[in-house]
């Protein structure tokens, strides 16, 4: 269900949905991840291709898809439930929210950096060439 909703919101972008401690894609999006990122297909249901990566590899995956392949990626995050942490099993369906559309024009994924105490490096693109030399107000 979440995969269809994610794809309908950004049909031209590859959709990555957080499922527990992984980011997963299905269908053609999974095939593109396998092709451009060197991943293996997940699961045994070959009717619907699935691929994914652990959350620790998300930035590397985004670099390969956005910078390397020139694709746009819509990232959906799983919200923490009041009952427990990520990956905990419950009867309630987990809630997910659209986080960011990462594209070659906007390649920095910023989710979690504003309120995070982690030491992850932020790679923010900078202006180069003639536009930077001209200055912001020229």
Short mmCIF file of N, CA and C in Angstrom, two decimals:
data_model
loop_
_atom_site.label_atom_id
_atom_site.label_comp_id
_atom_site.label_asym_id
_atom_site.label_seq_id
_atom_site.Cartn_x
_atom_site.Cartn_y
_atom_site.Cartn_z
N UNK A 1 0.81 -1.18 0.00
CA UNK A 1 0.00 0.00 0.00
C UNK A 1 0.87 1.26 0.00
N UNK A 2 1.87 1.31 0.85
CA UNK A 2 2.72 2.51 0.94
C UNK A 2 3.50 2.72 -0.34
N UNK A 3 3.88 1.66 -0.98
CA UNK A 3 4.66 1.81 -2.20
C UNK A 3 3.81 2.44 -3.30
N UNK A 4 2.55 2.03 -3.41
CA UNK A 4 1.66 2.64 -4.41
C UNK A 4 1.41 4.10 -4.10
N UNK A 5 1.20 4.42 -2.85
CA UNK A 5 0.97 5.81 -2.46
C UNK A 5 2.21 6.66 -2.73
N UNK A 6 3.38 6.13 -2.42
CA UNK A 6 4.62 6.86 -2.65
C UNK A 6 4.82 7.11 -4.14
N UNK A 7 4.56 6.11 -4.95
CA UNK A 7 4.76 6.24 -6.40
C UNK A 7 3.74 7.19 -7.01
N UNK A 8 2.52 7.21 -6.51
CA UNK A 8 1.51 8.12 -7.06
C UNK A 8 1.81 9.57 -6.73
N UNK A 9 2.49 9.81 -5.63
CA UNK A 9 2.83 11.18 -5.24
C UNK A 9 3.94 11.76 -6.12
N UNK A 10 4.92 10.97 -6.49
CA UNK A 10 6.04 11.39 -7.34
C UNK A 10 6.28 10.32 -8.40
N UNK A 11 5.41 10.25 -9.42
CA UNK A 11 5.51 9.15 -10.37
C UNK A 11 6.78 9.12 -11.21
N UNK A 12 7.46 10.25 -11.38
CA UNK A 12 8.67 10.30 -12.20
C UNK A 12 9.94 10.05 -11.39
N UNK A 13 9.81 9.88 -10.08
CA UNK A 13 10.97 9.66 -9.22
C UNK A 13 10.97 8.23 -8.71
N UNK A 14 12.16 7.72 -8.44
CA UNK A 14 12.30 6.42 -7.79
C UNK A 14 11.83 6.60 -6.34
N UNK A 15 10.98 5.73 -5.85
CA UNK A 15 10.44 5.86 -4.49
C UNK A 15 11.14 4.91 -3.54
N UNK A 16 11.71 5.48 -2.47
CA UNK A 16 12.33 4.71 -1.39
C UNK A 16 11.48 4.87 -0.15
N UNK A 17 11.01 3.77 0.41
CA UNK A 17 10.15 3.81 1.59
C UNK A 17 10.88 3.13 2.74
N UNK A 18 10.95 3.80 3.89
CA UNK A 18 11.60 3.19 5.05
C UNK A 18 10.69 2.12 5.63
N UNK A 19 11.25 0.93 5.78
CA UNK A 19 10.54 -0.20 6.36
C UNK A 19 11.44 -0.76 7.45
N UNK A 20 11.16 -0.41 8.69
CA UNK A 20 12.03 -0.83 9.79
C UNK A 20 13.38 -0.16 9.67
N UNK A 21 14.44 -0.95 9.58
CA UNK A 21 15.80 -0.42 9.50
C UNK A 21 16.31 -0.38 8.06
N UNK A 22 15.42 -0.54 7.08
CA UNK A 22 15.80 -0.56 5.68
C UNK A 22 15.02 0.47 4.88
N UNK A 23 15.57 0.87 3.75
CA UNK A 23 14.86 1.64 2.74
C UNK A 23 14.63 0.70 1.58
N UNK A 24 13.36 0.56 1.16
CA UNK A 24 13.02 -0.42 0.14
C UNK A 24 12.32 0.23 -1.04
N UNK A 25 12.45 -0.42 -2.19
CA UNK A 25 11.75 -0.03 -3.41
C UNK A 25 11.17 -1.29 -4.04
N UNK A 26 10.11 -1.12 -4.81
CA UNK A 26 9.48 -2.26 -5.48
C UNK A 26 9.31 -1.95 -6.97
N UNK A 27 9.07 -3.00 -7.74
CA UNK A 27 8.80 -2.86 -9.16
C UNK A 27 9.98 -2.33 -9.94
N UNK A 28 9.70 -1.43 -10.88
CA UNK A 28 10.74 -0.86 -11.72
C UNK A 28 11.78 -0.11 -10.89
N UNK A 29 11.34 0.52 -9.80
CA UNK A 29 12.28 1.23 -8.92
C UNK A 29 13.31 0.27 -8.35
N UNK A 30 12.89 -0.93 -7.98
CA UNK A 30 13.82 -1.94 -7.47
C UNK A 30 14.79 -2.39 -8.55
N UNK A 31 14.28 -2.54 -9.76
CA UNK A 31 15.15 -2.95 -10.88
C UNK A 31 16.22 -1.88 -11.11
N UNK A 32 15.84 -0.60 -11.07
CA UNK A 32 16.80 0.49 -11.23
C UNK A 32 17.85 0.49 -10.12
N UNK A 33 17.43 0.20 -8.89
CA UNK A 33 18.40 0.14 -7.78
C UNK A 33 19.40 -0.99 -7.98
N UNK A 34 18.93 -2.13 -8.44
CA UNK A 34 19.82 -3.26 -8.70
C UNK A 34 20.80 -2.89 -9.81
N UNK A 35 20.29 -2.26 -10.87
CA UNK A 35 21.12 -1.92 -12.02
C UNK A 35 22.19 -0.87 -11.68
N UNK A 36 21.80 0.22 -11.03
CA UNK A 36 22.71 1.34 -10.81
C UNK A 36 23.51 1.26 -9.52
N UNK A 37 23.05 0.48 -8.55
CA UNK A 37 23.72 0.44 -7.25
C UNK A 37 24.37 -0.90 -6.94
N UNK A 38 24.19 -1.88 -7.80
CA UNK A 38 24.81 -3.17 -7.57
C UNK A 38 24.18 -3.97 -6.45
N UNK A 39 22.92 -3.71 -6.13
CA UNK A 39 22.24 -4.44 -5.06
C UNK A 39 21.69 -5.75 -5.59
N UNK A 40 21.28 -6.61 -4.69
CA UNK A 40 20.60 -7.85 -5.04
C UNK A 40 19.11 -7.69 -4.77
N UNK A 41 18.30 -8.45 -5.49
CA UNK A 41 16.87 -8.44 -5.21
C UNK A 41 16.61 -9.08 -3.85
N UNK A 42 15.54 -8.62 -3.18
CA UNK A 42 15.17 -9.13 -1.86
C UNK A 42 14.00 -10.10 -1.98
N UNK A 43 13.93 -11.02 -1.05
CA UNK A 43 12.77 -11.89 -0.93
C UNK A 43 12.70 -12.97 -1.98
N UNK A 44 11.61 -13.74 -1.93
CA UNK A 44 11.44 -14.86 -2.86
C UNK A 44 10.25 -14.67 -3.78
N UNK A 45 9.52 -13.58 -3.65
CA UNK A 45 8.37 -13.31 -4.50
C UNK A 45 8.86 -12.61 -5.77
N UNK A 46 9.07 -13.38 -6.83
CA UNK A 46 9.63 -12.81 -8.06
C UNK A 46 8.58 -12.14 -8.92
N UNK A 47 7.30 -12.18 -8.51
CA UNK A 47 6.26 -11.48 -9.26
C UNK A 47 6.43 -9.97 -9.12
N UNK A 48 6.87 -9.52 -7.97
CA UNK A 48 7.10 -8.09 -7.72
C UNK A 48 8.54 -7.93 -7.24
N UNK A 49 9.41 -7.39 -8.08
CA UNK A 49 10.80 -7.20 -7.66
C UNK A 49 10.90 -6.24 -6.48
N UNK A 50 11.78 -6.57 -5.53
CA UNK A 50 12.03 -5.71 -4.37
C UNK A 50 13.53 -5.61 -4.15
N UNK A 51 13.98 -4.41 -3.78
CA UNK A 51 15.39 -4.20 -3.44
C UNK A 51 15.44 -3.14 -2.35
N UNK A 52 16.53 -3.16 -1.59
CA UNK A 52 16.66 -2.18 -0.52
C UNK A 52 18.05 -2.16 0.05
N UNK A 53 18.22 -1.26 1.01
CA UNK A 53 19.52 -1.12 1.68
C UNK A 53 19.28 -0.74 3.13
N UNK A 54 20.25 -1.05 4.01
CA UNK A 54 20.14 -0.62 5.41
C UNK A 54 20.18 0.90 5.50
N UNK A 55 19.56 1.45 6.54
CA UNK A 55 19.51 2.90 6.68
C UNK A 55 20.90 3.52 6.76
N UNK A 56 21.89 2.80 7.24
CA UNK A 56 23.25 3.33 7.33
C UNK A 56 23.85 3.60 5.95
N UNK A 57 23.33 2.96 4.90
CA UNK A 57 23.85 3.12 3.54
C UNK A 57 23.02 4.07 2.69
N UNK A 58 22.06 4.78 3.29
CA UNK A 58 21.16 5.62 2.51
C UNK A 58 21.89 6.70 1.72
N UNK A 59 22.80 7.42 2.34
CA UNK A 59 23.48 8.51 1.64
C UNK A 59 24.31 8.00 0.47
N UNK A 60 24.96 6.87 0.64
CA UNK A 60 25.73 6.27 -0.46
C UNK A 60 24.79 5.85 -1.59
N UNK A 61 23.66 5.27 -1.25
CA UNK A 61 22.67 4.87 -2.24
C UNK A 61 22.16 6.08 -3.01
N UNK A 62 21.85 7.16 -2.29
CA UNK A 62 21.37 8.37 -2.94
C UNK A 62 22.43 8.95 -3.88
N UNK A 63 23.69 8.91 -3.47
CA UNK A 63 24.76 9.41 -4.35
C UNK A 63 24.82 8.61 -5.65
N UNK A 64 24.71 7.30 -5.55
CA UNK A 64 24.75 6.46 -6.75
C UNK A 64 23.56 6.73 -7.67
N UNK A 65 22.38 6.89 -7.10
CA UNK A 65 21.18 7.09 -7.90
C UNK A 65 21.08 8.50 -8.46
N UNK A 66 21.39 9.50 -7.63
CA UNK A 66 21.20 10.89 -8.03
C UNK A 66 22.41 11.41 -8.80
N UNK A 67 23.59 11.32 -8.20
CA UNK A 67 24.79 11.83 -8.87
C UNK A 67 25.25 10.91 -9.99
N UNK A 68 25.24 9.61 -9.74
CA UNK A 68 25.74 8.66 -10.72
C UNK A 68 24.80 8.41 -11.88
N UNK A 69 23.52 8.19 -11.60
CA UNK A 69 22.56 7.83 -12.64
C UNK A 69 21.68 9.00 -13.08
N UNK A 70 21.71 10.10 -12.33
CA UNK A 70 20.90 11.27 -12.70
C UNK A 70 19.42 11.10 -12.44
N UNK A 71 19.05 10.23 -11.51
CA UNK A 71 17.65 9.97 -11.20
C UNK A 71 17.17 10.84 -10.05
N UNK A 72 15.87 11.09 -9.99
CA UNK A 72 15.26 11.71 -8.83
C UNK A 72 14.77 10.62 -7.90
N UNK A 73 14.89 10.86 -6.58
CA UNK A 73 14.50 9.86 -5.59
C UNK A 73 13.58 10.51 -4.55
N UNK A 74 12.38 9.98 -4.39
CA UNK A 74 11.45 10.43 -3.37
C UNK A 74 11.63 9.54 -2.14
N UNK A 75 12.00 10.15 -1.02
CA UNK A 75 12.27 9.38 0.21
C UNK A 75 11.11 9.54 1.17
N UNK A 76 10.62 8.41 1.65
CA UNK A 76 9.53 8.37 2.63
C UNK A 76 10.09 7.81 3.93
N UNK A 77 9.84 8.49 5.03
CA UNK A 77 10.34 8.08 6.34
C UNK A 77 9.23 7.45 7.16
N UNK A 78 9.61 6.51 8.02
CA UNK A 78 8.69 5.86 8.94
C UNK A 78 8.64 6.68 10.22
N UNK A 79 7.46 7.00 10.68
CA UNK A 79 7.32 7.76 11.91
C UNK A 79 7.42 6.84 13.11
N UNK A 80 8.03 7.34 14.15
CA UNK A 80 8.10 6.56 15.40
C UNK A 80 6.70 6.43 15.97
N UNK A 81 6.39 5.24 16.45
CA UNK A 81 5.09 5.04 17.08
C UNK A 81 5.24 5.27 18.58
N UNK A 82 4.14 5.57 19.23
CA UNK A 82 4.18 5.78 20.66
C UNK A 82 4.49 4.49 21.40
N UNK A 83 4.22 3.36 20.75
CA UNK A 83 4.40 2.06 21.40
C UNK A 83 5.84 1.59 21.44
N UNK A 84 6.67 2.05 20.50
CA UNK A 84 8.02 1.50 20.51
C UNK A 84 8.94 2.16 19.50
N UNK A 85 10.06 1.52 19.29
CA UNK A 85 11.09 2.03 18.39
C UNK A 85 10.89 1.51 16.98
N UNK A 86 11.75 1.98 16.08
CA UNK A 86 11.73 1.49 14.70
C UNK A 86 11.86 -0.03 14.71
N UNK A 87 11.13 -0.67 13.83
CA UNK A 87 11.26 -2.10 13.67
C UNK A 87 10.47 -2.92 14.67
N UNK A 88 9.84 -2.28 15.66
CA UNK A 88 9.07 -3.06 16.62
C UNK A 88 7.78 -3.55 15.96
N UNK A 89 7.38 -4.74 16.31
CA UNK A 89 6.17 -5.30 15.72
C UNK A 89 4.96 -4.89 16.56
N UNK A 90 3.93 -4.45 15.86
CA UNK A 90 2.69 -4.10 16.54
C UNK A 90 1.54 -4.39 15.59
N UNK A 91 0.33 -4.37 16.12
CA UNK A 91 -0.83 -4.59 15.28
C UNK A 91 -1.20 -3.35 14.49
N UNK A 92 -0.80 -2.20 14.96
CA UNK A 92 -1.11 -0.96 14.26
C UNK A 92 -0.22 -0.81 13.04
N UNK A 93 -0.80 -0.31 11.95
CA UNK A 93 -0.02 -0.08 10.75
C UNK A 93 0.89 1.12 10.99
N UNK A 94 2.14 0.99 10.56
CA UNK A 94 3.09 2.08 10.75
C UNK A 94 2.73 3.24 9.86
N UNK A 95 3.00 4.43 10.35
CA UNK A 95 2.74 5.64 9.58
C UNK A 95 4.02 6.10 8.91
N UNK A 96 3.90 6.57 7.68
CA UNK A 96 5.04 7.07 6.93
C UNK A 96 4.69 8.43 6.37
N UNK A 97 5.71 9.24 6.18
CA UNK A 97 5.50 10.58 5.66
C UNK A 97 6.54 10.89 4.60
N UNK A 98 6.13 11.69 3.61
CA UNK A 98 7.06 12.09 2.58
C UNK A 98 8.11 13.00 3.20
N UNK A 99 9.38 12.71 2.95
CA UNK A 99 10.46 13.46 3.55
C UNK A 99 11.06 14.47 2.58
N UNK A 100 11.53 14.01 1.42
CA UNK A 100 12.20 14.92 0.50
C UNK A 100 12.33 14.28 -0.87
N UNK A 101 12.31 15.12 -1.89
CA UNK A 101 12.62 14.70 -3.25
C UNK A 101 14.07 15.08 -3.51
N UNK A 102 14.92 14.09 -3.68
CA UNK A 102 16.35 14.31 -3.92
C UNK A 102 16.58 14.19 -5.42
N UNK A 103 17.11 15.23 -6.03
CA UNK A 103 17.30 15.27 -7.48
C UNK A 103 18.71 15.76 -7.79
N UNK A 104 19.14 15.64 -9.05
CA UNK A 104 20.45 16.19 -9.41
C UNK A 104 20.54 17.69 -9.14
N UNK A 105 19.41 18.40 -9.21
CA UNK A 105 19.41 19.84 -8.91
C UNK A 105 19.40 20.11 -7.41
N UNK A 106 18.93 19.18 -6.62
CA UNK A 106 18.85 19.32 -5.16
C UNK A 106 19.34 18.02 -4.52
N UNK A 107 20.67 17.76 -4.56
CA UNK A 107 21.19 16.45 -4.19
C UNK A 107 21.44 16.21 -2.70
N UNK A 108 21.28 17.20 -1.85
CA UNK A 108 21.58 17.02 -0.42
C UNK A 108 20.33 16.54 0.31
N UNK A 109 20.41 15.35 0.92
CA UNK A 109 19.30 14.82 1.72
C UNK A 109 19.48 15.29 3.15
N UNK A 110 18.55 16.08 3.65
CA UNK A 110 18.74 16.76 4.93
C UNK A 110 17.91 16.20 6.08
N UNK A 111 17.14 15.17 5.86
CA UNK A 111 16.29 14.63 6.92
C UNK A 111 17.12 14.22 8.13
N UNK A 112 16.71 14.68 9.31
CA UNK A 112 17.35 14.26 10.55
C UNK A 112 18.56 15.09 10.96
N UNK A 113 19.04 15.98 10.12
CA UNK A 113 20.24 16.74 10.48
C UNK A 113 19.95 17.88 11.44
N UNK A 114 18.80 18.51 11.35
CA UNK A 114 18.51 19.67 12.18
C UNK A 114 18.41 19.30 13.66
N UNK A 115 17.89 18.12 13.96
CA UNK A 115 17.72 17.73 15.36
C UNK A 115 18.52 16.49 15.72
N UNK A 116 19.52 16.17 14.94
CA UNK A 116 20.29 14.96 15.17
C UNK A 116 21.56 15.28 15.95
N UNK A 117 21.94 14.38 16.84
CA UNK A 117 23.20 14.54 17.57
C UNK A 117 24.29 13.64 17.01
N UNK A 118 24.01 13.06 15.83
CA UNK A 118 24.98 12.14 15.25
C UNK A 118 26.13 12.91 14.61
N UNK A 119 27.19 12.20 14.29
CA UNK A 119 28.37 12.80 13.67
C UNK A 119 28.40 12.61 12.17
N UNK A 120 27.26 12.34 11.55
CA UNK A 120 27.24 12.12 10.10
C UNK A 120 27.70 13.39 9.40
N UNK A 121 28.45 13.21 8.32
CA UNK A 121 28.93 14.35 7.54
C UNK A 121 27.83 14.80 6.58
N UNK A 122 27.62 16.09 6.51
CA UNK A 122 26.67 16.66 5.57
C UNK A 122 27.45 17.08 4.34
N UNK A 123 27.05 16.59 3.19
CA UNK A 123 27.68 16.98 1.94
C UNK A 123 26.71 17.91 1.23
N UNK A 124 26.97 19.20 1.31
CA UNK A 124 26.10 20.19 0.70
C UNK A 124 26.77 20.69 -0.56
N UNK A 125 26.07 20.64 -1.70
CA UNK A 125 26.69 21.11 -2.93
C UNK A 125 26.93 22.61 -2.88
N UNK A 126 28.01 23.06 -3.50
CA UNK A 126 28.32 24.48 -3.54
C UNK A 126 28.33 24.94 -4.98
N UNK A 127 28.12 26.23 -5.17
CA UNK A 127 28.15 26.79 -6.50
C UNK A 127 29.58 26.87 -7.00
N UNK A 128 29.78 26.55 -8.25
CA UNK A 128 31.11 26.62 -8.84
C UNK A 128 31.02 27.31 -10.19
N UNK A 129 32.16 27.65 -10.74
CA UNK A 129 32.21 28.21 -12.09
C UNK A 129 31.79 29.66 -12.15
N UNK A 130 31.20 30.05 -13.28
CA UNK A 130 30.88 31.45 -13.54
C UNK A 130 29.87 32.02 -12.56
N UNK A 131 28.89 31.22 -12.17
CA UNK A 131 27.86 31.72 -11.27
C UNK A 131 28.46 32.09 -9.92
N UNK A 132 29.36 31.28 -9.40
CA UNK A 132 29.99 31.58 -8.12
C UNK A 132 30.91 32.79 -8.24
N UNK A 133 31.62 32.92 -9.34
CA UNK A 133 32.55 34.04 -9.53
C UNK A 133 31.79 35.35 -9.65
N UNK A 134 30.58 35.31 -10.18
CA UNK A 134 29.81 36.53 -10.36
C UNK A 134 29.25 37.04 -9.05
N UNK A 135 29.15 36.18 -8.06
CA UNK A 135 28.63 36.59 -6.77
C UNK A 135 27.11 36.45 -6.72
N UNK A 136 26.52 36.44 -5.53
CA UNK A 136 25.10 36.17 -5.40
C UNK A 136 24.20 37.30 -5.89
N UNK A 137 24.70 38.53 -5.92
CA UNK A 137 23.85 39.67 -6.25
C UNK A 137 24.24 40.32 -7.57
N UNK A 138 25.06 39.70 -8.37
CA UNK A 138 25.51 40.33 -9.63
C UNK A 138 24.45 40.30 -10.68
#
